[in-house]
Amino acid sequence: MERNAACVIAKHDVHDWLAHILDRREIIAPTRAANGDEIFARITSPGEVLWTFENPLGPLKQFLLPQTEPLAHFKTVDGHVAVEAARIPAERVLFNVRSCDATGLAFLRQMYARDLPDDTVERRAAALTVVTLACTMPCPLGFCPCTDAGPFLRKDYDLQLTDIGTALHVEVGTDKGRALLDLSPHLFRPADEEASARRTTAEQTALASFGDETCHFASAMRRISTHRVAEGLWEAMSPWCLECGACTHLCPTCYCFSVSDAPATDGCSTRCRLWDSCQYSAFTMEASGHNPRHASRERIKRRFHHKVSAQYFRRDGRVGCVGCGRCVKACMGTTDMPTVVAAIRHGTWDGGRIHA
Amino acid sequence: MHLRGDGEGFLCVEPSESHPVSEGRLCARGWAASDATRWSERLLTPQVREGGALRPASWNEALGVAVQALTSLRREGRPLGVLGSGRATNESNFLAVTLARSALGTGHVDAGLRDGYQALLPPRLRTSELASPDTDFRRLEQTDVVVLVEGDVATTHPRVAMAILRVLRRGGHLITLGRRRTKLSRVASVSLAMHDEARRPILHALRCTVIDTMRGTYAVAAGAAPSALERAAALMAPARRAAFVLAPFDADTAVLQATAAEVTRFADDLVASGAGAPLMLPLPIRANTRGALDMGAVPDALPGRFPLDDAGARDRLRTLWGGEPCFTTGRPAAEMLGAVSGLVVVADDPLSFDAWPSRAAAQLAALTSLVVLDSYATPTARAAHVVLPIAAFGEEEGTLTNLEGRVQRWRPCVDPPPNVRPAWLVLSDLLHGLGARFAPRTLEAVEQGIRTAVPSIDAMRNEAPVPETDAPARDAAPRWLLRRDGMFDWADDALVTASPILRRDAASARRLYPNGVVMMNADDAGSLGVREGWRVRLHSSMGEADVPVTLRDELERGVLMVPFAHRDRLAAVSGAAAAIEVSVTCV
Amino acid sequence: MPELLLPSVATILTQRDETPDVRTYALRFRDFAEQGRFSYRPGQFLELSVFGTGEAPFCLASSPTRPGGVEVTVRKCGRLTDALFALAPGAELGLRGPCGNGFDVDAARGHDLVFVAGGIGLPPLRSLIWNVLDERDQFGDITILYGARTPADLVYKDELREWERRDHVTVRVTVDRGAPGWEGSVGMVPTLFDQVDLRPDTSLAYVCGPPIMIKFVVKDLLARGFAAEHVISTLERMMQCGVGKCNHCCVGHHYLCRDGPVYNVREIEEMWE
Ligand SMILES: Cc1cc2nc3c(=O)[nH]c(=O)nc-3n(C[C@H](O)[C@H](O)[C@H](O)COP(=O)(O)OP(=O)(O)OC[C@H]3O[C@@H](n4cnc5c(N)ncnc54)[C@H](O)[C@@H]3O)c2cc1C
Ligand code: SF4
Ligand code: FES
């Protein structure tokens, strides 16, 4: 499938293609909300899709791992409890997804598939088709080249689109992607050499424009993995985290959750999986009241151990960061990924003035 | 913030980048905003009390019972009261005030937890200036020195803490005055430890030192290391623009007002000495405390914060409401429960904020009629004679006024449960039943009414300045001071209790000390020979009680702190007082 | 039910009060075939659902050598356990599991065994003890040391007596604070070590209880010549999913709900966060 399966679609045909998809599937794409925000949301006509946009702050992961996900309904029928698995939404196309987010989705899927597979997540993933729009320009806060998550993808997409001028270059990653092309075969033609060359140039240009200002994980990882980050550093950082949980909620690779039952309304209660945050102090609070991560510094340390340690890198094959820059934007304080990684490398904390 | 439904009644929160206040940032409670609709114990149907127990009723019946009870109490000349709320929309608060002053003819109208906030509004800021951009977060972020008085703002008002951290990142300074170590006191340039009684003298000393330093008439003694106060003054003197952030703290109104007056004088002196006018930001506890205040849910002012005798405001209300509304001063929330026979509570739980909950519970139980409008089965709702279930956050439209004075519109994103109505509509039904002329049938009509009563925020007039009261003089520092911890109680915030993720903290803390606890400085404990978990006997002029202690490094010596959640356990010693002298013995 | 996080329905067969706030429940899957398929190891735990309230982990307190149902011993201490205590025999609840690694019973064969439990730490050891007693000829001498705060806090009082009557089984019980009528030992668990014949070379020691008790007991055992690999304990962390997904139970990169909660002391010493 790879290269030789690549094709192109003229930009003026894209609306027709989207219309064909919309006839059969729900499409989630970057679009403009009433208040002007660019968000991922369901679109109802091709014109609503944005083609130049900053990656929305709201995480795409909510379509794979919703903030509140019903897992099962418990109904009482004739004095007996019936456990009913929750419905999985119908097939959806995630359109114009950025490379970092596609990598994040693949990572989450991997986390839920490894060891004991979680079939709910697997079924949700199976119902998603991910169409990425390769990044030909770096976004202001992103650092995906450092995390091997962009600007262009080698894997983890169903279709990868690249803007090559008057047309979109389309790479097919999976059969699910192929199925979308088959909805309007007449709109696509095989990519010729020129198109392929443009695609290659676009990638090189994009990579080159990231420059050197990036996030250097390697030395931070060495220190974290060998327990050589001074305890004082975590302590110094901790007042600069306001424990809002935004970093974990928005992070494309964070997947901590808790399970809770929404109380019965009509004799039917619903068991839900809810996003949780390791930055909340009660995350590890035990029934006895004992809390192994009582201090804020312990929790910050935990977050970065999970994301940037060799122990997890060996297990998961990547750092727990896709370089999307969301935590940089959303952190109420300054303990976002690049700032903390830099502090670990330098061994000092200065309240995040570096990025100020 | 965007709230989005998933079609099954579950919501998802998404930060809004274009929002001028949040700029895409949300605090933990913002993130949990989606939980309240599903995880709290919702009130799903109207109920009336019969034979001592609540039973489901139709809307018509429940409204009828409420109207009849209130009408006959009024006819008998018995006192009635209405509590609005910092949890309700501006529209609901305005109708709550309408209910009180127009339909029930009473001045007893207030909103819980309004008291501390209002007292901290320096008098100057009680005027039209409140509406000026002076209180804008962005202005706060551009100041050179922030003086933070009291409180763990990182927990209670993370957005304000974020603005303060930004000041620090830009090279500005933070001076904290407070009684315990907090996230912000740890990053402060100077942190002045103090307790209530020292607040005013320290502010006063700081003011004098700053002003004298600015005038060049003060110098640190040669060869001596500068004291904390002198270091603070040295940071403030050259500042072009300072900010005073007054976090909510729990003290008697007189103490609060004295603090506010001191800060105001500080600000005036700074201006007189040539510095820019400082920004002053008192922080309310509830999301819409500011709005409740502006809408008139206070015993001593009219909507728009006009004085009760303001002729223009009176005329506008007469036109809108018809007849002769009640323009007398009523009782504040803290006194109301014990002073009325009939009470309407709109979206709040007085038991959660009253200084002496068991007394408040007894007072509620003694009411002839208690009508509660709420989304959740709060203890107050359980004590009601009539329960009217209203829509929750995310289910109804309305506006809230944030602490900067921005009026923000909320739009519904999920349907309320089938038999639940928006609060404004229920209030309108009550008004209608009571024969009030202003009983608007649409939200637009409510808003039009607000516009009539408060033609424009600029038209607000000066209120009489608050009389200054000096803090009571003390001969010597008390050996022990027993005081309540800040009145923001995480465990009583609706967004916390409704969130299965957030409520764990509070629930566990309460479970840890089921019999109450006082916090004590570890060194004090050492000298008393007391260890973690041991019991001490506290004795005050009011009475005595035994409680276990838990040791805290961040407390200053000589102070015992009662967590707000446990205040009732120590009511025998302190009653409703925020601070009281006690003697301590080991048991 | 195939889904990883979905519970199966089970019925409360019987319940027995151990202390005022500790109760042992006998449970059976509603589906007979499922009960038949259900197999587990001592030391593993179940996720128990009270429908409409939630889920929490509880150790299997019964022995796999006694099929037909499972037992858990629960201390009432919060939302979920309150709701559980409000149910009566015949009521339905949810079970999911077994979770965790459990004790390696095969590795224990041929050894003398020392069980040291504190308070509510006895249930997981009870599972192993019955397993061992039911396959008595494959194990050496058995020593059971058990401590609780007060005589009223002792669980499985009848069984302690029954174990004591078996051959080559030594049972010693102590309480932190005596009470009228109590004639046994008073003192912390380690004081019992001097009352029995410990054989570090041939024994495996299993320690369960509150973290602080585990700490002292382990220290004492190591000082008495036990190899760290031969002292086996369980770690406690807040748990949610029990299947290695939710990240609540991590210590560093170890997931206590998957690779634990049973570890030997060597492994525990090497863990860090
Ligand atoms: C592996 C394991 C085995 C356990 N075995 C037993 C047992 O055999 N008998 C027994 O009485 N107790 C046992 N516990 C502790 C038991 O899970 C808690 O007592 C129980 O979760 C308390 O729930 P609650 O809702 O009543 O309390 P709450 O504190 O009100 O519950 C709050 C929530 O926090 C979670 N939680 C709180 N503390 C813990 C904790 N320590 N571990 C996991 N989740 C927690 C629960 O999921 C619960 O939903 C065990 C815990 C673990 C981790
Ligand atoms: S690191 Fe930043 S985004 Fe994350 S919880 Fe702390 S303040 Fe919030
Ligand atoms: S309990 Fe969820 S990962 Fe272990």
PDB file of C-alpha atoms in Angstrom, chain A residues 33 35 37 39-41 56-58 62-63 67-68 70 73 87 235 238-246 249-250 258 260-263 265 270 272 274-276 280-283 285-289 296 328-334 351-353 355-356, chain B residues 2 4 6-8 10-19 23-29 31-32 34-35 38-41 44 154 158-163 165-166 168-172 181-184 186-187 500-505 508-509 511-512:
ATOM      1  CA  ALA A  33     -17.444  27.458  17.221  1.00  0.00           C
ATOM      2  CA  ASN A  35     -17.594  32.179  19.914  1.00  0.00           C
ATOM      3  CA  ASP A  37     -12.805  29.190  18.975  1.00  0.00           C
ATOM      4  CA  ILE A  39     -12.550  23.259  18.033  1.00  0.00           C
ATOM      5  CA  PHE A  40     -12.963  19.659  16.962  1.00  0.00           C
ATOM      6  CA  ALA A  41     -16.661  19.062  16.531  1.00  0.00           C
ATOM      7  CA  PRO A  56      -7.549  23.050  18.763  1.00  0.00           C
ATOM      8  CA  LEU A  57      -6.812  23.081  22.479  1.00  0.00           C
ATOM      9  CA  GLY A  58      -9.545  20.583  23.296  1.00  0.00           C
ATOM     10  CA  GLN A  62     -12.277  12.591  23.844  1.00  0.00           C
ATOM     11  CA  PHE A  63     -13.494  10.704  20.774  1.00  0.00           C
ATOM     12  CA  GLN A  67     -14.133  12.543  29.657  1.00  0.00           C
ATOM     13  CA  THR A  68     -17.107  10.598  30.969  1.00  0.00           C
ATOM     14  CA  PRO A  70     -20.492   5.062  30.072  1.00  0.00           C
ATOM     15  CA  HIS A  73     -25.867   0.055  32.538  1.00  0.00           C
ATOM     16  CA  ARG A  87     -23.451   1.434  23.276  1.00  0.00           C
ATOM     17  CA  GLU A 235       9.913  20.946  45.557  1.00  0.00           C
ATOM     18  CA  SER A 238       5.539  22.566  43.095  1.00  0.00           C
ATOM     19  CA  PRO A 239       4.140  26.022  43.928  1.00  0.00           C
ATOM     20  CA  TRP A 240       4.147  26.720  40.205  1.00  0.00           C
ATOM     21  CA  CYS A 241       1.602  23.979  39.609  1.00  0.00           C
ATOM     22  CA  LEU A 242      -1.896  24.990  40.614  1.00  0.00           C
ATOM     23  CA  GLU A 243      -3.164  21.405  40.415  1.00  0.00           C
ATOM     24  CA  CYS A 244      -5.826  22.229  37.875  1.00  0.00           C
ATOM     25  CA  GLY A 245      -5.331  18.976  35.982  1.00  0.00           C
ATOM     26  CA  ALA A 246      -5.373  20.703  32.599  1.00  0.00           C
ATOM     27  CA  HIS A 249      -6.883  16.327  30.730  1.00  0.00           C
ATOM     28  CA  LEU A 250      -5.563  17.870  27.539  1.00  0.00           C
ATOM     29  CA  SER A 258     -11.394   6.355  37.749  1.00  0.00           C
ATOM     30  CA  SER A 260     -17.764   5.563  39.276  1.00  0.00           C
ATOM     31  CA  ASP A 261     -21.463   4.767  39.110  1.00  0.00           C
ATOM     32  CA  ALA A 262     -23.818   7.562  38.153  1.00  0.00           C
ATOM     33  CA  PRO A 263     -26.688   7.126  40.579  1.00  0.00           C
ATOM     34  CA  THR A 265     -32.453   7.789  37.992  1.00  0.00           C
ATOM     35  CA  THR A 270     -24.603   3.717  34.773  1.00  0.00           C
ATOM     36  CA  CYS A 272     -18.701   5.312  33.951  1.00  0.00           C
ATOM     37  CA  LEU A 274     -13.973   9.279  34.081  1.00  0.00           C
ATOM     38  CA  TRP A 275     -10.753  11.088  33.310  1.00  0.00           C
ATOM     39  CA  ASP A 276      -8.714  11.385  36.442  1.00  0.00           C
ATOM     40  CA  TYR A 280      -4.872  15.629  42.110  1.00  0.00           C
ATOM     41  CA  SER A 281      -3.822  14.751  45.614  1.00  0.00           C
ATOM     42  CA  ALA A 282      -6.605  12.219  46.180  1.00  0.00           C
ATOM     43  CA  PHE A 283      -5.499  10.196  43.172  1.00  0.00           C
ATOM     44  CA  MET A 285      -5.375   8.430  48.678  1.00  0.00           C
ATOM     45  CA  GLU A 286      -6.130   5.104  50.307  1.00  0.00           C
ATOM     46  CA  ALA A 287      -9.142   4.133  52.343  1.00  0.00           C
ATOM     47  CA  SER A 288      -7.085   4.526  55.515  1.00  0.00           C
ATOM     48  CA  GLY A 289      -6.375   8.164  54.648  1.00  0.00           C
ATOM     49  CA  SER A 296       2.564  18.149  45.278  1.00  0.00           C
ATOM     50  CA  VAL A 328       2.279  24.864  27.423  1.00  0.00           C
ATOM     51  CA  LYS A 329      -0.879  26.714  26.494  1.00  0.00           C
ATOM     52  CA  ALA A 330      -3.151  25.349  29.184  1.00  0.00           C
ATOM     53  CA  CYS A 331      -0.956  25.215  32.269  1.00  0.00           C
ATOM     54  CA  MET A 332      -2.174  27.683  34.860  1.00  0.00           C
ATOM     55  CA  GLY A 333       1.298  27.680  36.278  1.00  0.00           C
ATOM     56  CA  THR A 334       4.474  26.881  34.401  1.00  0.00           C
ATOM     57  CA  GLY A 351       9.691  29.701  37.850  1.00  0.00           C
ATOM     58  CA  GLY A 352       9.518  29.123  34.130  1.00  0.00           C
ATOM     59  CA  ARG A 353      10.922  32.506  33.202  1.00  0.00           C
ATOM     60  CA  HIS A 355       9.282  30.771  28.353  1.00  0.00           C
ATOM     61  CA  ALA A 356       7.837  33.938  29.773  1.00  0.00           C
TER      62      ALA A 356
ATOM     63  CA  HIS B   2     -17.508  24.808  26.234  1.00  0.00           C
ATOM     64  CA  ARG B   4     -20.721  19.478  25.258  1.00  0.00           C
ATOM     65  CA  ASP B   6     -22.651  13.264  24.254  1.00  0.00           C
ATOM     66  CA  GLY B   7     -26.285  12.489  23.615  1.00  0.00           C
ATOM     67  CA  GLU B   8     -26.587  10.304  26.712  1.00  0.00           C
ATOM     68  CA  PHE B  10     -22.985  13.023  29.956  1.00  0.00           C
ATOM     69  CA  LEU B  11     -20.988  16.126  29.380  1.00  0.00           C
ATOM     70  CA  CYS B  12     -17.513  16.964  28.385  1.00  0.00           C
ATOM     71  CA  VAL B  13     -15.671  20.151  29.231  1.00  0.00           C
ATOM     72  CA  GLU B  14     -13.515  21.934  26.734  1.00  0.00           C
ATOM     73  CA  PRO B  15     -11.569  25.066  27.526  1.00  0.00           C
ATOM     74  CA  SER B  16     -12.227  28.098  25.362  1.00  0.00           C
ATOM     75  CA  GLU B  17      -9.113  29.806  24.083  1.00  0.00           C
ATOM     76  CA  SER B  18     -10.868  32.934  22.977  1.00  0.00           C
ATOM     77  CA  HIS B  19     -12.467  33.495  26.360  1.00  0.00           C
ATOM     78  CA  GLU B  23      -7.734  32.041  27.898  1.00  0.00           C
ATOM     79  CA  GLY B  24      -8.086  28.311  27.611  1.00  0.00           C
ATOM     80  CA  ARG B  25      -7.215  27.639  31.229  1.00  0.00           C
ATOM     81  CA  LEU B  26      -9.570  25.930  33.601  1.00  0.00           C
ATOM     82  CA  CYS B  27      -9.200  25.111  37.254  1.00  0.00           C
ATOM     83  CA  ALA B  28      -9.977  21.688  38.696  1.00  0.00           C
ATOM     84  CA  ARG B  29     -13.548  22.709  39.458  1.00  0.00           C
ATOM     85  CA  TRP B  31     -12.896  20.633  34.613  1.00  0.00           C
ATOM     86  CA  ALA B  32     -15.391  18.948  36.906  1.00  0.00           C
ATOM     87  CA  SER B  34     -19.585  18.401  33.709  1.00  0.00           C
ATOM     88  CA  ASP B  35     -20.144  16.095  36.666  1.00  0.00           C
ATOM     89  CA  ARG B  38     -25.206  13.445  36.869  1.00  0.00           C
ATOM     90  CA  TRP B  39     -23.346  12.666  40.056  1.00  0.00           C
ATOM     91  CA  SER B  40     -25.099  14.654  42.688  1.00  0.00           C
ATOM     92  CA  GLU B  41     -28.174  13.485  44.375  1.00  0.00           C
ATOM     93  CA  LEU B  44     -36.162  15.251  40.409  1.00  0.00           C
ATOM     94  CA  ALA B 154      -4.061  28.691  44.659  1.00  0.00           C
ATOM     95  CA  PRO B 158      -6.596  29.466  40.842  1.00  0.00           C
ATOM     96  CA  ARG B 159      -7.177  31.986  38.054  1.00  0.00           C
ATOM     97  CA  VAL B 160      -6.058  34.772  40.387  1.00  0.00           C
ATOM     98  CA  ALA B 161      -3.092  32.680  41.543  1.00  0.00           C
ATOM     99  CA  MET B 162      -2.190  32.215  37.905  1.00  0.00           C
ATOM    100  CA  ALA B 163      -2.207  35.979  37.359  1.00  0.00           C
ATOM    101  CA  LEU B 165       2.463  33.763  39.120  1.00  0.00           C
ATOM    102  CA  ARG B 166       2.590  35.694  35.870  1.00  0.00           C
ATOM    103  CA  LEU B 168       6.436  36.872  39.250  1.00  0.00           C
ATOM    104  CA  ARG B 169       7.493  35.515  35.887  1.00  0.00           C
ATOM    105  CA  ARG B 170       7.694  39.034  34.569  1.00  0.00           C
ATOM    106  CA  GLY B 171      10.060  39.880  37.401  1.00  0.00           C
ATOM    107  CA  GLY B 172       7.456  41.415  39.706  1.00  0.00           C
ATOM    108  CA  ARG B 181       2.268  28.465  54.413  1.00  0.00           C
ATOM    109  CA  THR B 182       0.615  28.180  51.036  1.00  0.00           C
ATOM    110  CA  LYS B 183       1.787  27.649  47.496  1.00  0.00           C
ATOM    111  CA  LEU B 184       1.895  31.377  46.973  1.00  0.00           C
ATOM    112  CA  ARG B 186       6.338  29.802  49.189  1.00  0.00           C
ATOM    113  CA  VAL B 187       7.091  31.773  46.047  1.00  0.00           C
ATOM    114  CA  PRO B 500     -16.664  11.721  41.800  1.00  0.00           C
ATOM    115  CA  ILE B 501     -13.067  12.697  41.079  1.00  0.00           C
ATOM    116  CA  LEU B 502     -12.800  15.751  43.294  1.00  0.00           C
ATOM    117  CA  ARG B 503     -14.975  14.813  46.225  1.00  0.00           C
ATOM    118  CA  ARG B 504     -12.560  12.138  47.376  1.00  0.00           C
ATOM    119  CA  ASP B 505     -10.352  14.647  49.210  1.00  0.00           C
ATOM    120  CA  SER B 508     -11.622  11.345  53.202  1.00  0.00           C
ATOM    121  CA  ALA B 509     -10.572  14.264  55.380  1.00  0.00           C
ATOM    122  CA  ARG B 511     -13.636  10.368  57.548  1.00  0.00           C
ATOM    123  CA  LEU B 512     -10.160  10.663  58.989  1.00  0.00           C
TER     124      LEU B 512
END
